Short mmCIF file of C-alpha atoms in Angstrom, two decimals:
data_model
loop_
_atom_site.label_atom_id
_atom_site.label_comp_id
_atom_site.label_asym_id
_atom_site.label_seq_id
_atom_site.Cartn_x
_atom_site.Cartn_y
_atom_site.Cartn_z
CA MET A 1 -16.63 26.38 2.20
CA GLU A 2 -18.67 24.10 4.50
CA ARG A 3 -16.90 22.05 7.15
CA LYS A 4 -17.74 18.73 5.50
CA TRP A 5 -16.08 19.81 2.24
CA TRP A 6 -13.00 20.98 4.13
CA THR A 7 -12.90 17.55 5.78
CA LEU A 8 -13.18 15.75 2.46
CA THR A 9 -10.52 17.98 0.90
CA LEU A 10 -7.99 17.50 3.70
CA VAL A 11 -8.57 13.75 3.95
CA SER A 12 -8.14 13.50 0.19
CA VAL A 13 -4.89 15.48 0.36
CA ALA A 14 -3.58 13.15 3.07
CA THR A 15 -4.60 10.05 1.12
CA PHE A 16 -3.06 11.49 -2.03
CA MET A 17 0.24 12.16 -0.24
CA MET A 18 0.45 8.68 1.27
CA LEU A 19 -0.36 6.83 -1.95
CA LEU A 20 1.71 9.21 -4.06
CA ASP A 21 4.61 8.43 -1.76
CA VAL A 22 4.25 4.73 -2.57
CA THR A 23 4.02 5.15 -6.35
CA ILE A 24 6.75 7.81 -6.47
CA VAL A 25 9.06 5.58 -4.43
CA ASN A 26 8.49 2.65 -6.80
CA VAL A 27 9.74 4.63 -9.80
CA ALA A 28 12.71 5.97 -7.83
CA LEU A 29 13.81 2.57 -6.47
CA PRO A 30 16.34 1.82 -9.24
CA ASP A 31 18.00 5.21 -8.61
CA ILE A 32 17.98 4.53 -4.86
CA GLN A 33 19.55 1.14 -5.55
CA ARG A 34 22.39 2.67 -7.57
CA SER A 35 22.88 5.66 -5.25
CA LEU A 36 22.94 3.70 -1.99
CA HIS A 37 24.23 0.38 -3.46
CA ALA A 38 21.14 -1.36 -2.11
CA SER A 39 20.43 -5.08 -2.47
CA LEU A 40 17.03 -6.52 -3.44
CA SER A 41 16.32 -7.09 0.25
CA SER A 42 16.99 -3.42 0.96
CA LEU A 43 14.72 -2.34 -1.90
CA GLN A 44 11.97 -4.59 -0.59
CA TRP A 45 12.36 -3.00 2.83
CA VAL A 46 12.00 0.49 1.32
CA VAL A 47 8.45 -0.58 0.46
CA ASP A 48 7.83 -3.00 3.33
CA ALA A 49 9.21 -0.93 6.22
CA TYR A 50 6.55 1.67 5.42
CA ALA A 51 3.78 -0.88 4.85
CA LEU A 52 4.76 -2.92 7.92
CA THR A 53 4.63 -0.11 10.47
CA LEU A 54 1.54 1.32 8.79
CA ALA A 55 -0.21 -2.04 9.15
CA SER A 56 1.06 -2.57 12.70
CA PHE A 57 -0.22 0.74 14.06
CA LEU A 58 -3.41 1.21 12.05
CA LEU A 59 -5.70 -0.59 14.48
CA THR A 60 -4.21 1.24 17.45
CA ALA A 61 -4.51 4.56 15.60
CA GLY A 62 -8.13 3.80 14.78
CA SER A 63 -8.89 3.11 18.43
CA LEU A 64 -7.00 6.26 19.44
CA GLY A 65 -9.12 8.20 16.96
CA ASP A 66 -12.31 7.00 18.62
CA ARG A 67 -10.84 7.75 22.07
CA LEU A 68 -8.91 11.03 21.63
CA GLY A 69 -10.70 12.45 18.62
CA ARG A 70 -10.22 11.56 14.97
CA ARG A 71 -8.98 14.99 13.93
CA ARG A 72 -6.37 15.04 16.69
CA VAL A 73 -4.93 11.65 15.73
CA PHE A 74 -5.10 12.62 12.05
CA THR A 75 -3.07 15.80 12.69
CA ILE A 76 -0.46 14.05 14.85
CA GLY A 77 -0.06 11.39 12.17
CA PHE A 78 0.37 14.10 9.55
CA GLY A 79 3.13 15.68 11.63
CA VAL A 80 5.05 12.43 12.09
CA PHE A 81 4.67 11.59 8.39
CA THR A 82 5.97 15.01 7.35
CA PHE A 83 8.98 14.90 9.70
CA ALA A 84 9.84 11.34 8.64
CA SER A 85 9.67 12.40 4.98
CA PHE A 86 12.39 14.97 5.68
CA LEU A 87 14.52 12.32 7.40
CA CYS A 88 14.09 9.96 4.43
CA GLY A 89 15.36 12.69 2.09
CA ILE A 90 18.59 13.19 4.04
CA SER A 91 19.32 9.46 4.47
CA ASN A 92 22.61 8.30 2.96
CA ASP A 93 22.43 4.62 3.89
CA PRO A 94 19.85 1.92 3.01
CA THR A 95 19.34 0.92 6.66
CA LEU A 96 18.79 4.53 7.76
CA LEU A 97 16.37 5.09 4.89
CA ASN A 98 14.38 2.02 5.83
CA LEU A 99 14.20 3.07 9.50
CA CYS A 100 12.89 6.47 8.45
CA ARG A 101 10.39 4.79 6.14
CA GLY A 102 9.19 2.83 9.16
CA LEU A 103 8.65 6.09 11.06
CA GLN A 104 6.83 7.45 8.04
CA GLY A 105 4.52 4.44 8.22
CA ILE A 106 3.69 5.17 11.87
CA GLY A 107 2.63 8.68 10.89
CA GLY A 108 0.71 7.35 7.93
CA ALA A 109 -1.19 5.04 10.29
CA GLY A 110 -2.64 8.01 12.15
CA MET A 111 -3.71 9.60 8.87
CA PHE A 112 -5.00 6.52 7.11
CA ALA A 113 -6.80 4.93 10.08
CA THR A 114 -8.97 8.00 10.62
CA ALA A 115 -9.46 9.02 6.98
CA LEU A 116 -12.61 7.05 6.19
CA ALA A 117 -14.09 7.73 9.62
CA LEU A 118 -13.60 11.49 9.15
CA ILE A 119 -15.52 11.33 5.88
CA GLY A 120 -18.18 9.11 7.41
CA GLN A 121 -18.82 11.49 10.32
CA GLU A 122 -19.63 14.39 7.98
CA PHE A 123 -21.57 12.77 5.13
CA GLN A 124 -24.81 10.79 5.06
CA GLY A 125 -27.03 9.24 2.38
CA LYS A 126 -26.30 10.04 -1.25
CA GLU A 127 -23.70 12.64 -0.28
CA ARG A 128 -21.70 9.90 1.42
CA ALA A 129 -21.54 7.94 -1.84
CA THR A 130 -20.42 11.10 -3.63
CA ALA A 131 -17.76 11.75 -0.98
CA PHE A 132 -16.40 8.22 -1.24
CA GLY A 133 -16.42 8.58 -5.01
CA VAL A 134 -14.20 11.65 -4.65
CA TRP A 135 -11.97 9.76 -2.20
CA GLY A 136 -11.75 6.83 -4.62
CA ALA A 137 -10.88 9.22 -7.44
CA THR A 138 -8.14 10.62 -5.22
CA VAL A 139 -6.75 7.12 -4.77
CA GLY A 140 -6.87 6.63 -8.53
CA GLY A 141 -5.36 10.07 -9.14
CA ALA A 142 -2.42 9.37 -6.82
CA VAL A 143 -1.77 6.13 -8.66
CA ALA A 144 -2.22 7.92 -12.00
CA VAL A 145 0.23 10.78 -11.55
CA GLY A 146 2.59 9.12 -9.08
CA PRO A 147 4.86 7.35 -11.58
CA LEU A 148 5.04 10.43 -13.80
CA ILE A 149 5.73 12.87 -10.96
CA GLY A 150 8.18 10.41 -9.43
CA GLY A 151 10.07 10.06 -12.69
CA LEU A 152 10.13 13.82 -13.25
CA ILE A 153 11.33 14.64 -9.72
CA THR A 154 13.92 11.84 -9.68
CA GLU A 155 15.44 12.88 -13.02
CA SER A 156 15.30 16.62 -12.34
CA PHE A 157 16.28 16.88 -8.68
CA GLY A 158 17.27 13.42 -7.42
CA TRP A 159 15.40 10.72 -5.54
CA GLU A 160 15.72 12.60 -2.25
CA TRP A 161 13.14 15.15 -3.42
CA ILE A 162 10.38 12.57 -3.68
CA PHE A 163 10.40 12.83 0.13
CA PHE A 164 11.20 16.53 0.54
CA VAL A 165 8.11 17.48 -1.49
CA ASN A 166 5.90 16.20 1.35
CA VAL A 167 7.23 18.72 3.86
CA PRO A 168 5.59 22.02 2.77
CA ILE A 169 2.33 20.28 1.83
CA GLY A 170 2.18 18.55 5.19
CA ILE A 171 2.76 21.74 7.18
CA VAL A 172 -0.06 23.61 5.40
CA ALA A 173 -2.43 20.64 5.64
CA MET A 174 -1.85 20.26 9.40
CA PHE A 175 -2.66 23.93 9.98
CA LEU A 176 -5.90 23.74 7.98
CA THR A 177 -6.93 20.47 9.64
CA GLU A 178 -6.74 22.06 13.10
CA ARG A 179 -8.78 25.02 11.89
CA LYS A 180 -11.44 23.37 9.73
CA VAL A 181 -12.17 19.81 10.92
CA ARG A 182 -14.30 18.66 13.88
CA ASN A 183 -12.61 16.58 16.56
CA VAL A 184 -15.29 13.88 16.82
CA PHE A 185 -14.73 10.77 18.90
CA GLY A 186 -16.57 7.54 19.59
CA ALA A 187 -19.53 7.57 21.99
CA GLU A 188 -17.85 4.89 24.13
CA PRO A 189 -14.10 5.13 23.52
CA GLU A 190 -12.10 2.09 24.55
CA PRO A 191 -8.67 1.81 26.22
CA LEU A 192 -5.66 0.87 24.14
CA ASP A 193 -4.90 -2.81 23.62
CA ILE A 194 -1.14 -2.79 24.27
CA PRO A 195 -0.69 -6.61 24.42
CA GLY A 196 -2.53 -6.90 21.11
CA LEU A 197 -0.39 -4.18 19.51
CA VAL A 198 2.87 -5.79 20.64
CA THR A 199 2.02 -9.35 19.54
CA PHE A 200 0.50 -8.25 16.22
CA SER A 201 3.42 -5.96 15.31
CA ALA A 202 6.04 -8.53 16.31
CA ALA A 203 4.29 -11.29 14.37
CA LEU A 204 4.13 -9.18 11.21
CA PHE A 205 7.78 -8.17 11.51
CA LEU A 206 8.99 -11.75 11.93
CA LEU A 207 6.84 -12.93 9.01
CA ILE A 208 8.05 -10.24 6.60
CA PHE A 209 11.67 -10.57 7.75
CA GLY A 210 11.55 -14.33 7.25
CA LEU A 211 10.06 -14.02 3.76
CA ILE A 212 12.51 -11.34 2.63
CA ARG A 213 15.63 -13.02 4.03
CA GLY A 214 14.59 -16.59 3.20
CA ASN A 215 16.56 -16.85 -0.05
CA PRO A 216 19.78 -15.15 1.12
CA GLU A 217 19.88 -16.98 4.46
CA GLY A 218 18.44 -20.32 3.30
CA TRP A 219 14.88 -21.43 4.03
CA GLY A 220 16.06 -24.17 6.37
CA SER A 221 18.47 -21.96 8.30
CA LEU A 222 17.88 -21.47 12.01
CA PRO A 223 17.18 -17.69 11.84
CA ILE A 224 14.51 -18.09 9.14
CA VAL A 225 12.83 -21.07 10.81
CA VAL A 226 12.77 -19.18 14.12
CA CYS A 227 11.26 -16.12 12.42
CA LEU A 228 8.49 -18.02 10.65
CA VAL A 229 7.62 -20.24 13.62
CA GLY A 230 7.73 -17.21 15.89
CA ALA A 231 5.37 -15.32 13.56
CA VAL A 232 2.82 -18.15 13.72
CA ALA A 233 3.12 -18.40 17.50
CA LEU A 234 2.71 -14.66 17.99
CA LEU A 235 -0.29 -14.51 15.64
CA ALA A 236 -1.90 -17.31 17.65
CA ALA A 237 -1.12 -15.39 20.86
CA PHE A 238 -2.64 -12.25 19.30
CA VAL A 239 -5.86 -14.08 18.49
CA GLY A 240 -5.98 -15.49 22.02
CA ILE A 241 -5.45 -12.04 23.53
CA GLU A 242 -8.15 -10.48 21.36
CA MET A 243 -10.64 -13.23 22.24
CA ARG A 244 -10.17 -12.61 25.96
CA SER A 245 -9.73 -8.84 25.96
CA ARG A 246 -12.62 -6.66 27.08
CA HIS A 247 -11.39 -3.93 24.73
CA PRO A 248 -9.63 -5.61 21.75
CA MET A 249 -8.05 -3.49 19.03
CA LEU A 250 -9.37 -6.09 16.57
CA ASP A 251 -12.91 -7.09 17.46
CA LEU A 252 -12.95 -10.72 16.27
CA SER A 253 -16.77 -10.76 16.41
CA LEU A 254 -16.72 -8.60 13.27
CA PHE A 255 -15.58 -11.65 11.33
CA ARG A 256 -18.99 -13.21 11.94
CA ASN A 257 -20.30 -10.72 9.39
CA PRO A 258 -19.76 -12.19 5.88
CA ALA A 259 -19.69 -8.71 4.32
CA PHE A 260 -16.86 -7.68 6.64
CA ASN A 261 -14.87 -10.72 5.51
CA GLY A 262 -15.60 -9.94 1.86
CA VAL A 263 -14.41 -6.32 2.10
CA SER A 264 -11.29 -7.40 4.00
CA ALA A 265 -10.48 -10.12 1.45
CA VAL A 266 -10.76 -7.67 -1.46
CA ALA A 267 -8.59 -5.07 0.29
CA PHE A 268 -5.92 -7.69 1.01
CA THR A 269 -5.87 -9.40 -2.39
CA LEU A 270 -5.81 -6.15 -4.39
CA SER A 271 -2.74 -5.01 -2.46
CA ALA A 272 -1.02 -8.42 -2.44
CA SER A 273 -1.37 -8.72 -6.21
CA MET A 274 -1.37 -5.54 -8.29
CA PHE A 275 0.15 -3.09 -5.83
CA ALA A 276 2.84 -5.51 -4.64
CA LEU A 277 3.86 -6.15 -8.26
CA PHE A 278 4.65 -2.49 -8.95
CA LEU A 279 8.13 -2.92 -7.44
CA TYR A 280 9.07 -5.72 -9.84
CA LEU A 281 7.42 -4.12 -12.89
CA THR A 282 9.39 -0.93 -12.22
CA ILE A 283 12.68 -2.82 -12.00
CA TYR A 284 11.75 -4.53 -15.29
CA LEU A 285 11.05 -1.25 -17.10
CA GLN A 286 14.24 0.43 -15.86
CA GLY A 287 16.59 -2.47 -15.23
CA VAL A 288 15.79 -4.65 -18.26
CA LEU A 289 14.22 -2.33 -20.84
CA ASP A 290 16.62 0.47 -19.76
CA TYR A 291 14.07 3.27 -19.45
CA SER A 292 14.80 6.33 -17.33
CA PRO A 293 12.57 7.04 -14.30
CA LEU A 294 10.49 9.53 -16.30
CA GLU A 295 10.20 7.19 -19.28
CA ALA A 296 9.10 4.39 -16.97
CA GLY A 297 6.52 6.67 -15.38
CA VAL A 298 5.09 7.48 -18.79
CA ARG A 299 4.72 3.76 -19.57
CA PHE A 300 2.59 3.30 -16.45
CA LEU A 301 0.17 6.07 -17.51
CA PRO A 302 -2.28 3.88 -19.49
CA GLN A 303 -2.93 1.85 -16.36
CA THR A 304 -2.95 4.67 -13.87
CA ILE A 305 -5.06 7.14 -15.85
CA LEU A 306 -7.70 4.47 -16.47
CA ALA A 307 -7.70 3.66 -12.74
CA PHE A 308 -8.39 7.33 -12.05
CA ALA A 309 -11.16 7.60 -14.65
CA ALA A 310 -12.82 4.38 -13.54
CA SER A 311 -12.80 5.55 -9.90
CA ILE A 312 -14.73 8.69 -10.88
CA LEU A 313 -17.31 6.64 -12.78
CA ALA A 314 -17.59 3.98 -10.08
CA GLY A 315 -18.46 6.49 -7.32
CA PRO A 316 -22.02 7.19 -8.54
CA LEU A 317 -22.52 3.48 -9.24
CA LEU A 318 -22.35 2.78 -5.51
CA ASN A 319 -25.97 3.98 -5.26
CA ARG A 320 -27.17 1.83 -8.15
CA VAL A 321 -25.07 -1.34 -8.33
CA ALA A 322 -24.50 -3.94 -5.62
CA VAL A 323 -21.07 -3.62 -4.07
CA ARG A 324 -20.50 -7.35 -4.52
CA ALA A 325 -20.83 -6.90 -8.28
CA LEU A 326 -18.23 -4.11 -8.28
CA PHE A 327 -15.87 -6.25 -6.22
CA GLY A 328 -16.35 -9.30 -8.43
CA VAL A 329 -15.99 -7.48 -11.74
CA GLY A 330 -13.18 -5.17 -10.59
CA MET A 331 -10.98 -7.88 -9.07
CA ALA A 332 -11.61 -10.18 -12.03
CA LEU A 333 -10.39 -7.42 -14.36
CA VAL A 334 -7.24 -7.02 -12.26
CA GLY A 335 -6.59 -10.75 -12.54
CA ILE A 336 -7.26 -10.80 -16.30
CA GLY A 337 -4.97 -7.80 -16.75
CA LEU A 338 -2.14 -9.60 -14.97
CA LEU A 339 -2.72 -12.65 -17.17
CA PHE A 340 -2.37 -10.41 -20.23
CA MET A 341 1.00 -9.19 -18.89
CA HIS A 342 2.13 -12.78 -18.36
CA GLY A 343 4.13 -14.27 -21.22
CA ILE A 344 6.76 -11.59 -21.86
CA THR A 345 10.10 -12.74 -23.27
CA ALA A 346 13.64 -11.40 -23.26
CA SER A 347 12.93 -9.72 -26.61
CA SER A 348 9.60 -8.14 -25.61
CA THR A 349 9.07 -4.38 -25.57
CA TRP A 350 6.98 -2.49 -23.03
CA THR A 351 3.93 -2.72 -25.32
CA ALA A 352 3.67 -6.39 -24.31
CA LEU A 353 2.34 -5.02 -21.00
CA LEU A 354 -0.03 -2.47 -22.52
CA VAL A 355 -3.24 -4.49 -22.72
CA GLY A 356 -2.67 -5.79 -19.21
CA PHE A 357 -2.10 -2.24 -17.93
CA VAL A 358 -5.39 -1.09 -19.46
CA VAL A 359 -7.52 -3.96 -18.17
CA SER A 360 -6.03 -4.01 -14.66
CA GLY A 361 -6.28 -0.22 -14.42
CA LEU A 362 -10.03 -0.41 -15.04
CA GLY A 363 -10.31 -3.07 -12.34
CA VAL A 364 -8.40 -1.05 -9.74
CA GLY A 365 -10.57 1.99 -10.45
CA ILE A 366 -13.80 0.02 -10.01
CA VAL A 367 -12.73 -1.60 -6.74
CA ASN A 368 -11.23 1.32 -4.79
CA PRO A 369 -14.36 3.46 -4.16
CA ALA A 370 -16.36 0.34 -3.27
CA ILE A 371 -13.76 -0.63 -0.66
CA GLY A 372 -13.87 2.86 0.82
CA GLN A 373 -17.62 2.99 1.36
CA SER A 374 -17.98 -0.64 2.44
CA ALA A 375 -15.17 -0.48 5.02
CA ILE A 376 -17.24 1.58 7.44
CA ALA A 377 -20.64 0.32 6.30
CA VAL A 378 -19.91 -3.12 7.75
CA VAL A 379 -19.22 -1.88 11.31
CA PRO A 380 -21.38 0.01 13.85
CA PRO A 381 -21.01 3.84 13.75
CA GLU A 382 -19.21 3.91 17.10
CA LYS A 383 -16.54 1.59 15.65
CA SER A 384 -15.93 3.60 12.47
CA GLY A 385 -12.35 4.28 13.53
CA MET A 386 -11.72 0.58 14.08
CA GLY A 387 -13.45 -0.31 10.81
CA SER A 388 -11.37 2.18 8.85
CA GLY A 389 -8.20 0.95 10.58
CA ILE A 390 -8.94 -2.73 9.99
CA ASN A 391 -9.59 -2.18 6.29
CA SER A 392 -6.41 -0.16 5.88
CA THR A 393 -4.53 -2.81 7.85
CA PHE A 394 -5.59 -5.48 5.39
CA ARG A 395 -4.41 -3.24 2.55
CA GLN A 396 -0.98 -2.70 4.08
CA VAL A 397 -0.53 -6.29 5.25
CA GLY A 398 -1.38 -7.25 1.67
CA ILE A 399 1.34 -5.00 0.26
CA ALA A 400 3.93 -6.07 2.85
CA THR A 401 3.32 -9.80 2.52
CA GLY A 402 2.82 -9.53 -1.25
CA VAL A 403 6.13 -7.77 -1.83
CA ALA A 404 7.95 -10.21 0.46
CA ALA A 405 6.29 -13.43 -0.75
CA LEU A 406 6.42 -12.54 -4.45
CA GLY A 407 10.01 -11.42 -3.92
CA ALA A 408 10.91 -14.79 -2.42
CA VAL A 409 9.57 -16.57 -5.51
CA PHE A 410 11.15 -13.97 -7.80
CA GLN A 411 14.64 -14.31 -6.29
CA SER A 412 14.43 -18.11 -6.19
CA GLN A 413 13.37 -18.29 -9.85
CA ILE A 414 16.20 -15.99 -10.94
CA ASN A 415 18.80 -18.00 -9.02
CA SER A 416 17.50 -21.26 -10.46
CA ARG A 417 17.45 -20.01 -14.06
CA LEU A 418 20.89 -18.42 -13.81
CA GLY A 419 22.22 -21.71 -12.44
CA GLU A 420 21.04 -23.40 -15.64
CA LEU A 421 22.22 -20.72 -18.07
CA LEU A 422 25.49 -19.76 -16.31
CA PRO A 423 26.73 -22.74 -14.28
CA HIS A 424 29.85 -20.83 -13.26
CA ALA A 425 28.20 -17.45 -12.67
CA PRO A 426 29.99 -15.07 -10.27
CA HIS A 427 28.80 -15.30 -6.66
CA GLY A 428 25.95 -12.89 -5.94
CA LEU A 429 24.95 -12.39 -9.57
CA GLY A 430 21.37 -13.45 -8.85
CA GLU A 431 21.00 -10.70 -6.23
CA ILE A 432 22.34 -8.14 -8.70
CA VAL A 433 19.91 -9.29 -11.40
CA ALA A 434 16.94 -9.25 -9.03
CA SER A 435 17.63 -5.73 -7.73
CA GLY A 436 18.88 -4.05 -10.91
CA GLY A 437 18.11 -6.25 -13.91
CA SER A 438 20.46 -6.78 -16.83
CA ARG A 439 21.35 -3.07 -16.77
CA ALA A 440 23.17 -3.66 -13.49
CA VAL A 441 24.89 -6.75 -14.91
CA ALA A 442 26.02 -4.80 -17.98
CA ALA A 443 27.76 -2.31 -15.68
CA LEU A 444 29.83 -5.06 -14.03
CA ASN A 445 33.49 -5.53 -14.87
CA LEU A 446 33.12 -9.09 -16.15
CA PRO A 447 35.61 -10.91 -18.41
CA PRO A 448 34.85 -10.14 -22.09
CA GLY A 449 34.20 -13.80 -22.82
CA ILE A 450 31.19 -14.05 -20.53
CA HIS A 451 29.94 -10.45 -20.39
CA ALA A 452 27.46 -10.65 -23.28
CA LYS A 453 26.33 -14.12 -22.23
CA ALA A 454 25.76 -12.92 -18.65
CA VAL A 455 23.65 -9.98 -19.83
CA HIS A 456 21.49 -12.22 -22.02
CA ALA A 457 21.12 -14.83 -19.28
CA SER A 458 20.10 -12.07 -16.88
CA ASP A 459 17.35 -10.93 -19.26
CA VAL A 460 16.02 -14.47 -19.66
CA ALA A 461 16.15 -15.19 -15.93
CA PHE A 462 14.50 -11.89 -14.98
CA VAL A 463 11.54 -12.13 -17.36
CA GLY A 464 11.01 -15.78 -16.49
CA ALA A 465 10.81 -14.93 -12.79
CA LEU A 466 8.56 -11.94 -13.52
CA ASN A 467 6.18 -14.18 -15.47
CA SER A 468 5.95 -16.50 -12.48
CA ILE A 469 4.93 -13.79 -10.03
CA LEU A 470 2.54 -12.20 -12.54
CA LEU A 471 0.73 -15.54 -12.71
CA ILE A 472 0.64 -15.79 -8.92
CA GLY A 473 -0.72 -12.24 -8.73
CA ALA A 474 -3.45 -13.10 -11.21
CA ILE A 475 -4.52 -16.12 -9.14
CA VAL A 476 -4.62 -14.01 -5.96
CA SER A 477 -6.80 -11.41 -7.73
CA ILE A 478 -9.26 -14.03 -8.97
CA VAL A 479 -9.52 -15.45 -5.45
CA GLY A 480 -10.31 -11.91 -4.26
CA ALA A 481 -12.99 -11.55 -6.94
CA ILE A 482 -14.69 -14.76 -5.84
CA ALA A 483 -14.51 -13.89 -2.14
CA GLY A 484 -15.74 -10.32 -2.67
CA PHE A 485 -18.70 -11.41 -4.80
CA ALA A 486 -19.69 -14.35 -2.61
CA LEU A 487 -19.41 -12.68 0.80
CA THR A 488 -20.24 -9.00 0.39
CA ARG A 489 -24.02 -8.71 0.53
CA SER A 490 -25.78 -5.43 1.32
CA SER A 491 -28.10 -7.22 3.72
CA SER A 492 -25.08 -7.73 6.01
CA PHE A 493 -24.19 -4.02 6.09
CA VAL A 494 -24.71 -2.10 9.33
CA GLN A 495 -27.17 0.77 8.89
CA HIS A 496 -25.65 4.05 10.04
CA GLY A 497 -28.01 6.42 11.78
CA GLU A 498 -28.40 10.06 10.85
CA ALA A 499 -27.62 11.41 14.32
CA PRO A 500 -24.30 13.19 14.56
CA ALA A 501 -21.50 11.53 16.46
CA GLN A 502 -20.81 12.71 20.00
CA GLU A 503 -18.36 15.58 20.39
CA PRO A 504 -16.33 16.53 23.42
CA ALA A 505 -17.69 19.40 25.44
CA ASN A 506 -14.74 21.62 24.61
CA SER A 507 -14.76 20.96 20.87
CA ALA A 508 -16.95 23.90 19.84
CA PRO A 509 -14.02 26.26 19.19
CA ASP A 510 -12.49 23.63 16.90
CA ALA A 511 -15.49 23.49 14.58
CA ALA A 512 -15.32 25.65 11.50
#
């Protein structure tokens, strides 16, 4: 098999593993909650610890890829991801699990930041569109089978095995990567931007921490105010550092390109809406409708299979249809799908979500391949690593902030509704409802006189809060559709030359 096809295969495997890990984890979260007695905040951190470190280190990993070689950074990231997966599987405490998820995100940054650049260095012209179509189908495929595989593994072996399964795959993939992929680097690699990395990472952490802990601690409490103000101050410092740095990890001049802004907006809004909502939809299916992990995974299939199929069809369209049209239509479909899900009641069955799953699945499938190709088409070839990293950063920041911000609204709505329905509800009931639904409330040892009423009130409060964040997600998606269509014009794309990227003098033995 030719080197370029080995590259595409290994990048697709890495992408599949990372995204599969997200979707598998979502289905397993209720089991993790019961096994480790985790609160809603802890469940949010299971998702956000991974997304946060992934977002924080993506830009640095992209720059490292241009400097040290994209294959080398890709392989190191694979190794860290695989080792962290093992540590996640043996974790017996929510805090330890979340720390290991953070380490997993650091490894994922090395893989994800170089993924699109590795494809871009091997493919040109029509073959590049085909390659990104395959990559987009991989994204759709991971989303498609993730809930089902996650449910099957969780029920058959336990939630720990959703992490253990990464270990043998990762070891084989690392070996093949070192044997089959070129170690290409940027023509003019730049030094690392340590001040930028520190301020950006710290700002993101304080922002997510403040959003997640806002309800439990109180939005006016000193720790939360300090976190949110500190996040704003550090983000301002980050921008100032990048403006003055000779070698910024985030080249702010890229934002002068409208197409770059359009691609970034679509990547962020897709993650902050549909992907961030998976956590709360999973808790609904298992915690309110009382489905098992496998049964919940099956209910997600209409959405995820359509996302996979649409990704395959959208790949060839990249050569015929303007990217802005794919962004506009795809994100609009995601928003419409979320609106169709909105309106569920305490007596609804899962079929109330079905039309929304179908429509949003089509939208996700249309958008993903277009994001992949556009992410490196809007930056110069020598900045492909940075372009790939920036795009992936917007994806992960979208997930992290989406989960945290939607969760803040979700928890607040549940607490407010329970206060109306159960004025004398036991302390902490809102947290139990938010993290485990009415199923968790039913398992409580409540007095017989209020048990049934508490379960019903929990159902009403949960679906009311879910409706609120579904509506917010729909609005975010529509904003993404407008931004993607208005800003992403092909005339603003950077034309990539046909000349191969520069290789290090000692890289010949690495080429397959």
